[in-house]
mmCIF file of C-alpha atoms and ligand atoms in Angstrom:
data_model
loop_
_atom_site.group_PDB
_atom_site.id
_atom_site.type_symbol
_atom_site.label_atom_id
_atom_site.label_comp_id
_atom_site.label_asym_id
_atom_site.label_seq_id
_atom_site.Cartn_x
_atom_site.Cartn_y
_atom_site.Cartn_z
ATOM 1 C CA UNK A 1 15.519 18.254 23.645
ATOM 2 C CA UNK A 2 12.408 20.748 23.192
ATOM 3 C CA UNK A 3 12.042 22.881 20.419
ATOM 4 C CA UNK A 4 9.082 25.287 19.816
ATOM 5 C CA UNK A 5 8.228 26.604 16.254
ATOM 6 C CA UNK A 6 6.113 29.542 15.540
ATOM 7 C CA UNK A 7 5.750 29.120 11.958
ATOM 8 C CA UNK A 8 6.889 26.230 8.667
ATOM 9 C CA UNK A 9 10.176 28.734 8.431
ATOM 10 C CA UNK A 10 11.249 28.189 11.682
ATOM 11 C CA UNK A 11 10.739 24.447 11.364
ATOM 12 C CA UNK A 12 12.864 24.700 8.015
ATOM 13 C CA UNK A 13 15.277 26.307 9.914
ATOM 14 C CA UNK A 14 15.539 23.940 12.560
ATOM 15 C CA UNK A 15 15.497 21.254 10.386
ATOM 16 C CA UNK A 16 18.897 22.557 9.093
ATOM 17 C CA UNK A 17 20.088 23.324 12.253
ATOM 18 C CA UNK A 18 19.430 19.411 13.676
ATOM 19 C CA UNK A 19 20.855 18.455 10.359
ATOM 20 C CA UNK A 20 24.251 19.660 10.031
ATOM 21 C CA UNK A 21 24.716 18.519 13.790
ATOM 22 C CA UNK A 22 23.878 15.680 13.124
ATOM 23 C CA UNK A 23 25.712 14.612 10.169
ATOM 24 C CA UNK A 24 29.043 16.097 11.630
ATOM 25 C CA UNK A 25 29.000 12.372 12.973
ATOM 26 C CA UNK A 26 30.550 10.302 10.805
ATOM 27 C CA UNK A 27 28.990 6.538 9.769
ATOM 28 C CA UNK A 28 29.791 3.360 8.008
ATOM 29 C CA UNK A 29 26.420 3.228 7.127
ATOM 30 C CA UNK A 30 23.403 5.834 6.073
ATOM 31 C CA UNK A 31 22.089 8.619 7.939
ATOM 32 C CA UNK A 32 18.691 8.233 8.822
ATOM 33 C CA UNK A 33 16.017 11.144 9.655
ATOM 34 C CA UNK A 34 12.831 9.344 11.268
ATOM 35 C CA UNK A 35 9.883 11.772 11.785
ATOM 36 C CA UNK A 36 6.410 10.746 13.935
ATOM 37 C CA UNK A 37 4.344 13.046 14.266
ATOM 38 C CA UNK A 38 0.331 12.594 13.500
ATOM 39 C CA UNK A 39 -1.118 14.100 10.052
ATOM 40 C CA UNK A 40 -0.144 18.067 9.336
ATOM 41 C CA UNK A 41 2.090 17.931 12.054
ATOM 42 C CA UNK A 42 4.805 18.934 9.758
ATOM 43 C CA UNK A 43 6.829 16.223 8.719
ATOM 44 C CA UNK A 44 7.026 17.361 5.155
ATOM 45 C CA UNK A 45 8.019 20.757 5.710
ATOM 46 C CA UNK A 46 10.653 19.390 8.174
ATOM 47 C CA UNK A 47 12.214 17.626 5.087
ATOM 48 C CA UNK A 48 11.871 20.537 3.113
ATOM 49 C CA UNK A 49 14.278 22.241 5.603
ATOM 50 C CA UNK A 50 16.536 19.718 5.056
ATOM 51 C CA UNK A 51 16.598 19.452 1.578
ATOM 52 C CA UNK A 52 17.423 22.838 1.468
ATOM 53 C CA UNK A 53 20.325 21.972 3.828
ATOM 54 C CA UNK A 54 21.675 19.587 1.777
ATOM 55 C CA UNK A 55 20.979 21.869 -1.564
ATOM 56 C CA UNK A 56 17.941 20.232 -3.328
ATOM 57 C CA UNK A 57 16.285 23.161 -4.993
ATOM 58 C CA UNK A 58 12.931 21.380 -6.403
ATOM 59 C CA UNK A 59 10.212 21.370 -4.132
ATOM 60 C CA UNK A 60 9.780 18.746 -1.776
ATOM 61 C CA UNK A 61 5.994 16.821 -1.771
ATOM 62 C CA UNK A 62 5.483 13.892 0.586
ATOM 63 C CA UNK A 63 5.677 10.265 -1.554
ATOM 64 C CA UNK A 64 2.677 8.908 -0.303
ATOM 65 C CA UNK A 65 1.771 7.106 -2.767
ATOM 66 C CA UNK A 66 5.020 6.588 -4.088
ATOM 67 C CA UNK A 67 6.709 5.611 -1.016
ATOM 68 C CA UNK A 68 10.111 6.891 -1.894
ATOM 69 C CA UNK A 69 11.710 9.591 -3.415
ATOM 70 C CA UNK A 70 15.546 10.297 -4.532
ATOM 71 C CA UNK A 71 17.274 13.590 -4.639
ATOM 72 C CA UNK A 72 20.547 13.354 -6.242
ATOM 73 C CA UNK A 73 22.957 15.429 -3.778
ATOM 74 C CA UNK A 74 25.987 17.520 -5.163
ATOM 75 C CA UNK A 75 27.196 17.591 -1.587
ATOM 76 C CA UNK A 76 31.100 15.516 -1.539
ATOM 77 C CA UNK A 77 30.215 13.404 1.459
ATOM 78 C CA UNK A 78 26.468 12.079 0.632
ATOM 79 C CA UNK A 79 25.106 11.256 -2.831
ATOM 80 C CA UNK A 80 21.312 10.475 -2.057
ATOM 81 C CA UNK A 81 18.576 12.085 0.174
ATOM 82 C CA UNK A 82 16.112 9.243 -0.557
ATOM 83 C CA UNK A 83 12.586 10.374 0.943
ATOM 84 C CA UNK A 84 10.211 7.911 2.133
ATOM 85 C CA UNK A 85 6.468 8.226 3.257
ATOM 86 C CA UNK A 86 5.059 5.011 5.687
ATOM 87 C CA UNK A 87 1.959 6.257 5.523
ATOM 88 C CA UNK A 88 0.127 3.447 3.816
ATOM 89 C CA UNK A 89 2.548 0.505 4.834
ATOM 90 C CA UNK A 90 1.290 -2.389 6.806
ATOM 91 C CA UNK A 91 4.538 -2.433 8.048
ATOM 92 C CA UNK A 92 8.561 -2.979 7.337
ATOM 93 C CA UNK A 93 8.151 -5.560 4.895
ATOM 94 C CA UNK A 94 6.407 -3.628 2.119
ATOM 95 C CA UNK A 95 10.069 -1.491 1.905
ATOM 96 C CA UNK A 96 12.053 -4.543 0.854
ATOM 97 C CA UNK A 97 10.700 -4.056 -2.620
ATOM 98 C CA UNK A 98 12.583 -0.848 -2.716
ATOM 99 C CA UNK A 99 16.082 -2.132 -1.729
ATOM 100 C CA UNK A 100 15.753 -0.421 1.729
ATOM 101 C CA UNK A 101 18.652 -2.648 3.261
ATOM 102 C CA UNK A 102 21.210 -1.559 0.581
ATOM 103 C CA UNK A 103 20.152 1.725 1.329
ATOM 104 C CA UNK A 104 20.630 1.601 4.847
ATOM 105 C CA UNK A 105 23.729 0.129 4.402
ATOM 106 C CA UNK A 106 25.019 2.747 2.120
ATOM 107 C CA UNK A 107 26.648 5.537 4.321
ATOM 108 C CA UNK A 108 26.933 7.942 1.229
ATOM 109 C CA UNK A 109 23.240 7.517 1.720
ATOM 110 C CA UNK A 110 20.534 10.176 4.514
ATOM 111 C CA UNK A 111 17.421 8.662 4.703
ATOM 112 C CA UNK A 112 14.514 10.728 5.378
ATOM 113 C CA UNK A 113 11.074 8.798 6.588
ATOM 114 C CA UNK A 114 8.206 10.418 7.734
ATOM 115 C CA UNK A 115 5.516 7.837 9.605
ATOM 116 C CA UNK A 116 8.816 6.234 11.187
ATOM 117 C CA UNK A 117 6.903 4.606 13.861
ATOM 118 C CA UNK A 118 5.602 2.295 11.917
ATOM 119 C CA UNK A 119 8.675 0.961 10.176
ATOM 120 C CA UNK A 120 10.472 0.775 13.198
ATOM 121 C CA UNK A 121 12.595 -2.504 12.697
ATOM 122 C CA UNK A 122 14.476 -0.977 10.307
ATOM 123 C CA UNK A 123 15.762 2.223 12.365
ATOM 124 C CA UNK A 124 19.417 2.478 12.916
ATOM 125 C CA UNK A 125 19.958 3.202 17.078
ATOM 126 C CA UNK A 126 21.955 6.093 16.123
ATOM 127 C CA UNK A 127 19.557 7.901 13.969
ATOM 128 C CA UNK A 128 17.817 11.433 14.186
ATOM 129 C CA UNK A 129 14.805 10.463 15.768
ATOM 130 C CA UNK A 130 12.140 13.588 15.572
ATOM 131 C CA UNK A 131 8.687 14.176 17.121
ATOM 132 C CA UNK A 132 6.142 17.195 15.778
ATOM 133 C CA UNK A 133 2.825 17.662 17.791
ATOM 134 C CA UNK A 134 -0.112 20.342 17.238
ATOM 135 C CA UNK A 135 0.262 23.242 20.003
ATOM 136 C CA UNK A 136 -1.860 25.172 17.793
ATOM 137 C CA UNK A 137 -2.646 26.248 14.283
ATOM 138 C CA UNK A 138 0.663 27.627 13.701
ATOM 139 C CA UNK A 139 2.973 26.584 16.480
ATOM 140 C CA UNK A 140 4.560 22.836 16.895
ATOM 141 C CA UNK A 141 6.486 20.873 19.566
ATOM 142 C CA UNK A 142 9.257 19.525 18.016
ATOM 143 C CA UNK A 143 10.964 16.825 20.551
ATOM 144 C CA UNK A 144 14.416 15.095 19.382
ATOM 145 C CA UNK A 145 15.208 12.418 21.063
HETATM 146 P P1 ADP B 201 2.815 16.136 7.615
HETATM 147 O O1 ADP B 201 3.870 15.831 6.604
HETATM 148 O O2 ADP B 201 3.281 15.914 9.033
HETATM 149 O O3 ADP B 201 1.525 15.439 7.364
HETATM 150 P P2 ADP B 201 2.896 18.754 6.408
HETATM 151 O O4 ADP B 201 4.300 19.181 6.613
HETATM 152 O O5 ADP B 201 2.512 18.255 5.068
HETATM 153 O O6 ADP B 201 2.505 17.691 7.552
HETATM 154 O O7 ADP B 201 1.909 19.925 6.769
HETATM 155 C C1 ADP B 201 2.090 20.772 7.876
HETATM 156 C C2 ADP B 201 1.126 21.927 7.722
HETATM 157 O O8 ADP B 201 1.146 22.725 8.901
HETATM 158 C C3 ADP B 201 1.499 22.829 6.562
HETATM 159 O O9 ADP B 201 0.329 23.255 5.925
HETATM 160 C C4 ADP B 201 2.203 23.985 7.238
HETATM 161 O O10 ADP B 201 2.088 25.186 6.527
HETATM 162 C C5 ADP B 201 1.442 24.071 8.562
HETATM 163 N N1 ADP B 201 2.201 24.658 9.660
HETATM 164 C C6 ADP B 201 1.747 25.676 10.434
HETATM 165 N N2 ADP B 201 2.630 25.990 11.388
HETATM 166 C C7 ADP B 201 3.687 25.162 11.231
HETATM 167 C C8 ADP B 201 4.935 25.021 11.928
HETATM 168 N N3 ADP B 201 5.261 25.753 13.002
HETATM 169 N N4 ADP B 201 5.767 24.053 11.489
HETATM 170 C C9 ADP B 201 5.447 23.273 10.435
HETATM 171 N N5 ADP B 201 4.298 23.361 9.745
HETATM 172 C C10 ADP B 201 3.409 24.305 10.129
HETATM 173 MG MG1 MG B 202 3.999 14.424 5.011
#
């Protein structure tokens, strides 16, 4: 599916829209968010959309030099957004550090990871898999697939 977004609040809002469709599926393990999309595409304001969603009030910045961030949820059926930035990763072996299989395996766990292309190996089949190009300086693609 094709989405077009004339502005960041429209991706926010389609961010919660994808969201709560997507997690009406229920897992044994997390739910993963993987975002491509080249630099300023808008993977971060994506996930601020869906923090907002799932009721994180402090304001979202990309971990890049971090790598991962967790957002306590007060949500009953998830417990962690955990948001994670591949930027600067060689590739899926610099996230064992972090416990990223426990993670994964946790379903009261979403897992948001912007630069998912180059962690690949470690995407679930069934997760949210989302791609943001540049149509122009404030409109975006935004392809689910
Ligand atoms: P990324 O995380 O992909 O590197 P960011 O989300 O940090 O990108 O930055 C996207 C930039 O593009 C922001 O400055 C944002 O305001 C701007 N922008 C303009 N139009 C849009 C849009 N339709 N959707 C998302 N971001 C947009
Ligand atoms: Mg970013």
């Amino acid at each position: 599916m094709i989405y077009l977004t004339k502005n960041p609040k429209e991706t926010r809002e389609l961010a919660d829209f994808l969201l709560k469709k997507f997690l009406k599926v229920k897992r044994k393990k997390a739910a993963v968010i993987a975002l491509e999309g080249e630099l300023g595409a808008g993977k971060t304001v994506f996930v601020r959309g869906l923090a907002r969603a799932l009721g994180i009030k402090v304001k979202i910045k990309s971990p890049t030099f971090t790598l991962m961030k967790s957002y306590k949820l007060q949500a009953a059926s998830y417990k962690f957004m955990h948001h994670l930035d591949c930027y600067r990763l060689r590739d899926y072996r610099d996230l064992k550090v972090l416990g990223i299989e426990e993670i994964l395996n946790n379903s009261s766990n979403i897992v948001v990871i912007e630069w998912s292309d180059r962690v690949e190996e470690i995407l679930p089949e069934k997760c949210l898999k989302i791609h943001i190009d540049h149509v122009s300086q404030s409109e975006r693609k935004i392809l689910k697939t």
